[in-house]
Amino acid sequence: MHLTLAQMAITALLIALLPAAIVWTSSDANKYRKLVWVCVFLTFDLIVFGAFTRLTDSGLGCPDWPGCYGAANPFLAHEQIVAAETLMPTGPVTVVKAWIEMIHRYLAMTIGVLIVAMMAQAWYQWHKTRREEYAPWLPTALFFFVCLQGAFGAWTVTLKLQPVIVTTHLLLGMGLLAILAWYGGRQNHLHAPRTLVSASPPAIRNIRVLAGVASSLLLVQLALGGWTSTNYATMACPDFPLCSGKVIPEMDFEHGFTLWRELGKTAAGHYLPFSALTAIHWVHRNFGILVALVAGYTAWRAWGHDDLHKIARYIAFTLGAQIVTGVATIYLSFPLAIAVLHNAGAAMLVLLLTMLNYKAKYQYDIAKKAASSASHPPTSTVRH
């Protein structure tokens, strides 16, 4: 195992050289900020590819961890993979699924390498310059966060796709994206000239509150969406806006929302009733309406502010696309491409709402200082 892990770490390090080279050769004078945003981009890609891995049932494409049948890649484990596929052609282990799963793992390890590089650079520059943009506390927290995410990735495999573990793994991935986006926004503003804000502090504060509420509701919806996906409840309601022709269908909330249980089983070990899957899907669908209303209203309130208008427009567009892909997933009987796009839309909303939260906070701080300076102008003394 130690040899396999070492081989995988070296491979991830070699893969990480490509984005590192992009950062180094970039025309951006601030290479550190560029590295942060490259990590944001790759983390978004990882979440989308993770959705693809889950939706193609490739989570157990390599049924052990960290390698594949004890090997560092499917090339070296080809014989074992083919043998498993021959025994069960429609099972979780196939050559294609093994490659999907291992690509997902290598992408995750590559991001881990880049976050280690970010942390090392932050500590080095902080020790050297004490400049605010290199404060190492958040990069260090990111390092431990990505280690926790890796642990849940391992448990996803070793606990055989237990829904609560897979859902937590998804939420941690979204959390990593949000923290990186917040850090990237901070890096942008530390190097941007401060501009005057036309809005009053109360107006900006209201947008901050709305953005915070929208983000909190989105977090709940992400958990519900992950729970729906990991329990394979996407098609439990095959029609829209009704569910099996009813406004309120037969639902089993007790078994549907029992967290600690095996995939497809109740806590007692019996097969999960279909009414439990219906409950999972119905709650996710209807809570999504609340999220869309609150996030849409937040975008509308931010629309009129110059510094927030662009991101508000993106949020509105993404919300619309998310509704369309969600409904299309049902009407088109769960096509893979639409389902992956729906997951990508969720990740994009995390990214955009995080940026809106940061921008609103930044603008509020400026507006508050401007209002304070206006109410307490500097006094001068004249000597006679």
Coordinates of C-alpha atoms in Angstrom, one line a residue:
M1 CA 0.0 0.0 0.0
H2 CA 2.8 2.4 0.9
L3 CA 4.5 1.8 -2.5
T4 CA 1.2 2.3 -4.3
L5 CA 0.5 5.6 -2.4
A6 CA 4.1 6.8 -3.2
Q7 CA 3.6 6.0 -6.9
M8 CA 0.3 7.9 -6.9
A9 CA 1.8 10.8 -5.1
I10 CA 4.6 11.1 -7.7
T11 CA 2.1 10.8 -10.5
A12 CA -0.1 13.6 -9.0
L13 CA 3.0 15.7 -8.5
L14 CA 3.9 15.3 -12.2
I15 CA 0.3 16.1 -13.3
A16 CA 0.4 19.2 -11.0
L17 CA 3.4 20.5 -13.0
L18 CA 1.0 21.4 -15.9
P19 CA -1.2 23.9 -13.9
A20 CA 2.0 25.1 -12.1
A21 CA 3.6 25.8 -15.5
I22 CA 0.4 27.7 -16.5
V23 CA 0.7 29.8 -13.4
W24 CA 4.5 30.4 -13.9
T25 CA 4.2 31.4 -17.5
S26 CA 1.1 33.6 -17.0
S27 CA 1.2 37.3 -17.8
D28 CA -0.3 38.0 -14.4
A29 CA 2.3 39.7 -12.3
N30 CA 0.8 38.2 -9.2
K31 CA 1.6 34.5 -9.5
Y32 CA 0.2 33.7 -6.1
R33 CA -3.2 35.1 -6.9
K34 CA -3.1 33.2 -10.2
L35 CA -2.4 30.0 -8.3
V36 CA -5.4 30.5 -6.1
W37 CA -7.7 31.0 -9.1
V38 CA -6.3 28.0 -10.9
C39 CA -7.2 26.0 -7.8
V40 CA -10.7 27.4 -7.9
F41 CA -11.0 26.3 -11.6
L42 CA -9.7 22.8 -10.9
T43 CA -11.9 22.4 -7.8
F44 CA -14.9 23.3 -9.9
D45 CA -13.8 20.7 -12.5
L46 CA -13.3 18.1 -9.8
I47 CA -16.9 18.6 -8.5
V48 CA -18.3 18.2 -12.0
F49 CA -16.2 15.2 -12.7
G50 CA -17.1 13.8 -9.3
A51 CA -20.8 14.1 -10.3
F52 CA -20.0 12.3 -13.5
T53 CA -18.2 9.6 -11.5
R54 CA -21.2 9.2 -9.2
L55 CA -23.9 9.3 -12.0
T56 CA -22.1 6.7 -14.1
D57 CA -21.9 4.4 -11.0
S58 CA -18.1 4.5 -11.1
G59 CA -17.6 5.2 -7.4
L60 CA -16.6 1.5 -6.9
G61 CA -14.9 1.2 -10.3
C62 CA -11.8 0.5 -8.2
P63 CA -13.2 -1.2 -5.1
D64 CA -10.2 -0.5 -2.9
W65 CA -8.3 2.7 -1.8
P66 CA -6.0 4.5 -2.6
G67 CA -5.1 2.4 -5.6
C68 CA -6.9 0.0 -7.9
Y69 CA -6.6 -3.6 -6.8
G70 CA -3.5 -2.5 -5.0
A71 CA -2.0 -0.9 -8.1
A72 CA -1.3 2.7 -8.8
N73 CA -3.4 2.8 -12.0
P74 CA -5.8 0.6 -14.0
F75 CA -3.0 -0.3 -16.5
L76 CA -1.3 -2.3 -13.8
A77 CA -4.6 -3.7 -12.5
H78 CA -6.0 -4.5 -15.9
E79 CA -6.1 -8.3 -15.4
Q80 CA -8.0 -8.1 -12.1
I81 CA -10.5 -5.5 -13.5
V82 CA -11.2 -7.6 -16.6
A83 CA -11.8 -10.7 -14.4
A84 CA -14.3 -8.7 -12.2
E85 CA -16.0 -7.4 -15.3
T86 CA -16.3 -10.9 -16.8
L87 CA -17.9 -12.2 -13.7
M88 CA -20.4 -9.3 -13.5
P89 CA -20.6 -7.3 -16.8
T90 CA -23.2 -4.9 -15.4
G91 CA -21.5 -4.6 -12.0
P92 CA -19.6 -1.7 -10.4
V93 CA -16.2 -2.8 -11.7
T94 CA -15.5 -2.4 -15.4
V95 CA -12.4 -1.1 -17.3
V96 CA -14.2 2.2 -18.2
K97 CA -15.5 2.7 -14.6
A98 CA -12.1 2.0 -13.2
W99 CA -10.5 4.7 -15.3
I100 CA -13.2 7.2 -14.4
E101 CA -12.7 6.6 -10.7
M102 CA -8.9 6.8 -10.9
I103 CA -9.0 10.0 -13.0
H104 CA -11.2 11.5 -10.3
R105 CA -8.8 10.4 -7.6
Y106 CA -5.7 11.8 -9.5
L107 CA -7.5 15.1 -10.1
A108 CA -8.2 15.4 -6.4
M109 CA -4.6 14.6 -5.5
T110 CA -3.4 17.2 -8.0
I111 CA -5.5 19.9 -6.3
G112 CA -4.0 18.7 -3.0
V113 CA -0.5 19.2 -4.3
L114 CA -1.4 22.7 -5.5
I115 CA -2.9 23.6 -2.1
V116 CA 0.3 22.4 -0.5
A117 CA 2.3 24.6 -2.8
M118 CA 0.0 27.5 -2.0
M119 CA 0.4 27.0 1.7
A120 CA 4.2 26.7 1.4
Q121 CA 4.4 29.9 -0.7
A122 CA 2.2 31.7 1.8
W123 CA 4.3 30.8 4.8
Y124 CA 7.5 31.6 2.9
Q125 CA 6.3 35.0 1.8
W126 CA 4.7 35.8 5.1
H127 CA 8.0 35.1 6.9
K128 CA 9.8 37.2 4.4
T129 CA 7.5 40.2 3.9
R130 CA 4.6 40.1 6.4
R131 CA 2.3 41.3 3.6
E132 CA -1.4 40.9 4.2
E133 CA -2.1 38.9 1.0
Y134 CA 0.3 36.2 2.2
A135 CA -1.2 35.6 5.7
P136 CA -0.8 31.8 5.9
W137 CA -3.8 31.0 8.2
L138 CA -6.4 30.4 5.5
P139 CA -4.1 28.4 3.2
T140 CA -3.1 26.2 6.1
A141 CA -6.7 25.7 7.0
L142 CA -7.3 24.7 3.4
F143 CA -4.6 22.1 3.6
F144 CA -6.3 20.4 6.6
F145 CA -9.7 20.8 4.9
V146 CA -8.5 19.0 1.8
C147 CA -7.0 16.2 3.9
L148 CA -10.5 15.8 5.5
Q149 CA -12.0 15.7 2.1
G150 CA -9.5 13.0 1.1
A151 CA -10.5 10.9 4.1
F152 CA -14.2 11.1 3.1
G153 CA -13.2 10.1 -0.4
A154 CA -11.5 7.0 1.0
W155 CA -14.5 6.2 3.2
T156 CA -16.8 6.6 0.2
V157 CA -15.0 3.5 -1.3
T158 CA -14.3 1.5 1.9
L159 CA -17.9 1.9 3.2
K160 CA -19.4 1.0 -0.2
L161 CA -21.1 4.3 -1.2
Q162 CA -22.9 4.7 2.1
P163 CA -25.2 7.7 1.3
V164 CA -24.3 9.9 4.3
I165 CA -20.6 9.5 3.6
V166 CA -21.0 10.3 -0.2
T167 CA -23.3 13.3 0.6
T168 CA -20.8 14.6 3.1
H169 CA -18.0 14.1 0.6
L170 CA -20.0 16.2 -1.9
L171 CA -20.7 19.0 0.7
L172 CA -17.0 19.1 1.6
G173 CA -16.1 19.5 -2.1
M174 CA -18.6 22.4 -2.3
G175 CA -17.1 23.9 0.9
L176 CA -13.6 23.7 -0.6
L177 CA -14.8 25.5 -3.7
A178 CA -16.4 28.2 -1.5
I179 CA -13.4 28.8 0.7
L180 CA -11.1 29.0 -2.4
A181 CA -13.5 31.4 -4.1
W182 CA -13.6 33.6 -1.0
Y183 CA -9.8 33.6 -0.8
G184 CA -9.6 34.4 -4.5
G185 CA -11.9 37.3 -4.0
R186 CA -9.8 38.6 -1.2
Q187 CA -6.6 38.3 -3.3
N188 CA -8.4 40.3 -6.0
H189 CA -9.4 43.1 -3.7
L190 CA -6.1 43.4 -1.9
H191 CA -4.5 44.3 -5.3
A192 CA -7.4 46.5 -6.6
P193 CA -7.7 50.2 -6.0
R194 CA -10.4 51.1 -3.6
T195 CA -13.4 52.7 -5.3
L196 CA -16.1 54.9 -3.8
V197 CA -19.5 53.2 -3.2
S198 CA -22.7 55.1 -4.1
A199 CA -24.9 52.9 -2.0
S200 CA -25.4 53.6 1.7
P201 CA -24.2 51.2 4.3
P202 CA -27.7 50.0 5.2
A203 CA -28.5 49.2 1.6
I204 CA -25.3 47.1 1.2
R205 CA -25.9 45.5 4.6
N206 CA -29.3 44.3 3.4
I207 CA -27.7 42.7 0.4
R208 CA -25.1 41.0 2.7
V209 CA -27.9 39.6 4.8
L210 CA -29.8 38.3 1.8
A211 CA -26.7 36.8 0.3
G212 CA -25.9 35.1 3.6
V213 CA -29.5 33.7 3.8
A214 CA -29.4 32.5 0.2
S215 CA -26.0 30.8 0.8
S216 CA -27.4 29.0 3.9
L217 CA -30.5 27.8 2.0
L218 CA -28.3 26.7 -0.8
L219 CA -26.2 24.6 1.6
V220 CA -29.3 22.8 2.7
Q221 CA -30.4 22.3 -0.9
L222 CA -27.0 20.9 -1.7
A223 CA -27.3 18.4 1.1
L224 CA -30.8 17.4 -0.1
G225 CA -29.6 17.1 -3.7
G226 CA -26.6 15.0 -2.7
W227 CA -29.0 12.8 -0.6
T228 CA -31.3 12.5 -3.6
S229 CA -28.4 11.5 -5.9
T230 CA -26.7 9.1 -3.5
N231 CA -29.9 7.3 -2.8
Y232 CA -30.7 7.1 -6.5
A233 CA -34.0 8.9 -5.9
T234 CA -33.8 11.2 -9.0
M235 CA -36.6 9.5 -10.8
A236 CA -38.8 8.7 -7.7
C237 CA -41.2 11.4 -9.0
P238 CA -41.4 10.8 -12.8
D239 CA -43.5 13.8 -13.6
F240 CA -43.5 17.6 -12.9
P241 CA -44.9 19.7 -11.2
L242 CA -46.9 16.8 -9.7
C243 CA -45.3 13.7 -8.2
S244 CA -46.8 10.5 -9.5
G245 CA -49.9 12.5 -10.4
K246 CA -50.3 13.9 -6.9
V247 CA -49.4 17.1 -5.1
I248 CA -48.5 15.2 -2.0
P249 CA -47.8 11.6 -2.8
E250 CA -47.3 8.7 -0.4
M251 CA -44.0 9.3 1.4
D252 CA -41.9 7.6 4.1
F253 CA -39.9 10.3 5.8
E254 CA -38.6 8.1 8.6
H255 CA -36.7 5.7 6.4
G256 CA -35.9 8.2 3.7
F257 CA -34.1 10.5 6.1
T258 CA -32.4 8.0 8.4
L259 CA -28.8 9.0 7.9
W260 CA -26.7 6.1 9.1
R261 CA -27.7 3.1 6.9
E262 CA -26.4 1.2 3.9
L263 CA -27.2 2.1 0.3
G264 CA -30.7 0.9 -0.6
K265 CA -31.4 -0.4 2.9
T266 CA -33.2 0.8 6.0
A267 CA -31.4 1.1 9.3
A268 CA -32.7 -2.4 10.2
G269 CA -31.2 -3.9 7.0
H270 CA -34.4 -4.2 5.0
Y271 CA -34.8 -2.9 1.4
L272 CA -35.6 0.8 1.3
P273 CA -39.3 1.3 0.4
F274 CA -40.1 3.3 -2.8
S275 CA -42.1 5.7 -0.7
A276 CA -38.8 6.7 1.1
L277 CA -37.2 7.5 -2.2
T278 CA -40.3 9.6 -3.1
A279 CA -40.0 11.5 0.2
I280 CA -36.3 12.3 -0.6
H281 CA -37.1 13.5 -4.1
W282 CA -40.2 15.5 -3.1
V283 CA -38.4 17.4 -0.3
H284 CA -35.4 18.3 -2.6
R285 CA -37.7 19.5 -5.4
N286 CA -39.9 21.7 -3.2
F287 CA -37.0 23.1 -1.1
G288 CA -35.5 24.1 -4.4
I289 CA -38.4 26.4 -5.1
L290 CA -37.6 28.3 -1.8
V291 CA -33.9 28.5 -2.8
A292 CA -34.7 29.8 -6.3
L293 CA -37.0 32.5 -4.8
V294 CA -34.6 33.8 -2.2
A295 CA -31.5 33.6 -4.5
G296 CA -33.5 35.3 -7.3
Y297 CA -34.6 38.1 -5.0
T298 CA -31.1 38.5 -3.8
A299 CA -29.8 38.8 -7.3
W300 CA -32.6 41.4 -8.1
R301 CA -31.6 43.5 -5.1
A302 CA -27.9 43.4 -6.1
W303 CA -28.6 44.1 -9.7
G304 CA -28.7 47.9 -9.3
H305 CA -25.3 48.2 -7.7
D306 CA -22.4 48.8 -10.1
D307 CA -19.9 46.5 -8.5
L308 CA -22.5 43.7 -7.9
H309 CA -24.5 44.0 -11.2
K310 CA -22.4 41.5 -13.2
I311 CA -22.4 38.8 -10.6
A312 CA -26.1 39.3 -9.9
R313 CA -26.8 38.8 -13.6
Y314 CA -24.7 35.5 -13.6
I315 CA -26.7 34.3 -10.6
A316 CA -30.0 35.0 -12.3
F317 CA -28.8 33.1 -15.4
T318 CA -27.5 30.2 -13.5
L319 CA -30.7 29.9 -11.5
G320 CA -32.7 29.8 -14.7
A321 CA -30.4 27.1 -16.2
Q322 CA -30.6 25.1 -13.0
I323 CA -34.4 25.1 -13.0
V324 CA -34.4 24.0 -16.7
T325 CA -31.9 21.2 -16.2
G326 CA -33.7 20.0 -13.1
V327 CA -37.0 19.7 -14.9
A328 CA -35.4 18.3 -18.0
T329 CA -33.8 15.5 -15.9
I330 CA -37.3 14.4 -15.0
Y331 CA -39.0 14.8 -18.4
L332 CA -36.1 13.2 -20.3
S333 CA -35.8 10.3 -17.9
F334 CA -32.4 11.2 -16.4
P335 CA -30.0 11.7 -19.3
L336 CA -26.5 11.7 -18.1
A337 CA -25.4 15.0 -19.7
I338 CA -28.3 16.9 -18.3
A339 CA -27.8 15.4 -14.8
V340 CA -24.1 16.4 -14.9
L341 CA -25.0 19.9 -16.0
H342 CA -27.5 20.1 -13.1
N343 CA -24.6 19.3 -10.7
A344 CA -22.4 21.8 -12.4
G345 CA -25.1 24.5 -12.0
A346 CA -25.1 23.8 -8.2
A347 CA -21.4 24.2 -8.1
M348 CA -21.6 27.4 -10.1
L349 CA -24.2 28.8 -7.7
V350 CA -21.9 28.1 -4.8
L351 CA -19.1 29.9 -6.6
L352 CA -21.3 32.9 -7.5
L353 CA -23.0 33.3 -4.2
T354 CA -19.7 33.1 -2.4
M355 CA -18.3 35.9 -4.6
L356 CA -21.5 37.9 -4.0
N357 CA -21.1 37.5 -0.2
Y358 CA -17.4 38.6 -0.4
K359 CA -18.1 41.6 -2.7
A360 CA -21.0 42.7 -0.6
K361 CA -18.8 42.5 2.5
Y362 CA -16.0 44.4 0.8
Q363 CA -18.4 47.1 -0.4
Y364 CA -20.0 47.4 3.0
D365 CA -16.7 47.9 4.6
I366 CA -15.8 50.7 2.2
A367 CA -19.3 52.3 2.5
K368 CA -19.1 52.2 6.3
K369 CA -15.7 53.9 6.3
A370 CA -16.9 56.5 3.8
A371 CA -19.9 57.3 5.9
S372 CA -17.8 57.5 9.1
S373 CA -15.3 59.9 7.4
A374 CA -18.2 62.1 6.1
S375 CA -19.8 62.3 9.6
H376 CA -16.4 63.0 11.3
P377 CA -14.3 65.1 9.0
P378 CA -10.7 65.7 10.0
T379 CA -10.2 68.9 12.0
S380 CA -7.3 71.3 11.5
T381 CA -5.8 73.7 14.0
V382 CA -4.5 77.2 13.0
R383 CA -1.8 78.8 15.0
H384 CA -2.0 82.6 15.5

